[in-house]
Coordinates of C-alpha atoms in Angstrom, one line a residue:
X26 CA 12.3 36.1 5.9
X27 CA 12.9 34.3 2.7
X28 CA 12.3 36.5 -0.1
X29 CA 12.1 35.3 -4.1
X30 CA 15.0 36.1 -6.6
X31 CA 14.8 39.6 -8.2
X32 CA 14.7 38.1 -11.7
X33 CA 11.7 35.4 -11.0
X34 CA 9.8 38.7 -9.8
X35 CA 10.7 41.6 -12.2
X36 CA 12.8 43.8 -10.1
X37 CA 15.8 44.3 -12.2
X38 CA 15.7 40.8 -14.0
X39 CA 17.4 41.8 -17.0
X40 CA 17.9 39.1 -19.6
X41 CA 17.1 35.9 -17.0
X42 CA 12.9 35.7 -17.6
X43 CA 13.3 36.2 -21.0
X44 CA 15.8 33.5 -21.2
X45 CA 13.6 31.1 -18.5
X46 CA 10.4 31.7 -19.9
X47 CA 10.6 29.0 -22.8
X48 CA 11.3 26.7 -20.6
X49 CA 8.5 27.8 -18.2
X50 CA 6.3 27.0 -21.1
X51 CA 7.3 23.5 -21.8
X52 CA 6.7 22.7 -18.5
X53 CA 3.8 24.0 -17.8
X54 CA 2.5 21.8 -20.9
X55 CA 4.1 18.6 -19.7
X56 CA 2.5 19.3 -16.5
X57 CA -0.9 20.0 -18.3
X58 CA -0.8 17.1 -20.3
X59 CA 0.5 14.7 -17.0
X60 CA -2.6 15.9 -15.0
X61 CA -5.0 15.2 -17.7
X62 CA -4.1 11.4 -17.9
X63 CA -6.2 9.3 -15.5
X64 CA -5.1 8.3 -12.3
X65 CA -4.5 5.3 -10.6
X66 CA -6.9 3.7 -8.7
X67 CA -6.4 1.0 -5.7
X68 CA -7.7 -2.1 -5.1
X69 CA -8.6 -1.3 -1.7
X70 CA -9.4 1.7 0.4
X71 CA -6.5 4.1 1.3
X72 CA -5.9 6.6 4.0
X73 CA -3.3 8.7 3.7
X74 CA -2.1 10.2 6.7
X75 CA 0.7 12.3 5.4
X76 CA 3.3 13.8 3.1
X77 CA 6.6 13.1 1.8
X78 CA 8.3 15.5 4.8
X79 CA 11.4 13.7 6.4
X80 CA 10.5 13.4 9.7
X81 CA 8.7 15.3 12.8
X82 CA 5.5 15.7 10.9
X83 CA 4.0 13.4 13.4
X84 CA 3.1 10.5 11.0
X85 CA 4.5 7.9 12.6
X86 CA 2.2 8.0 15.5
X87 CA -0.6 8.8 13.4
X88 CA -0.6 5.9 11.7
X89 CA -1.1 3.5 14.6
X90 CA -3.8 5.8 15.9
X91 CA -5.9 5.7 12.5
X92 CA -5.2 2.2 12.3
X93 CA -6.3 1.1 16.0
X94 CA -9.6 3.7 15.6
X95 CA -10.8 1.9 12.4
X96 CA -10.1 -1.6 14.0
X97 CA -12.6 -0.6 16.6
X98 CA -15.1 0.8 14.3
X99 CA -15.0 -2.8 12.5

């Protein structure tokens, strides 16, 4: 099993947090700002059947599925 680095959780982390946690900060704010902004919005309905994984996830032959279920339902 994976574990996290000893410095991101205390155990023996010397100088690394202090060093990492600027930068934690700035991020976080960039991140606080992005999400306030509004979002997109698309011209037509959107299903989304899926993430960003690379392959056997199983989208490929979800997609088809959705599609031919919502051609039946008009």
């Amino acid at each position: 099993m994976m574990r996290a680095p000893a410095f991101l959780t205390g155990d023996r982390g010397g100088i690394m947090p202090l060093l990492l946690s600027p930068l934690a900060a700035d991020y976080a704010a960039a991140t606080a700002r992005r999400m306030r902004r509004p979002g997109w919005q698309a011209p037509v309905p959107v299903i989304c059947c899926g993430n960003a994984t690379a392959g056997g996830a199983g989208k490929t032959t979800v997609a088809p599925d959705i599609g031919q279920r919502l051609a039946h339902r008009g």
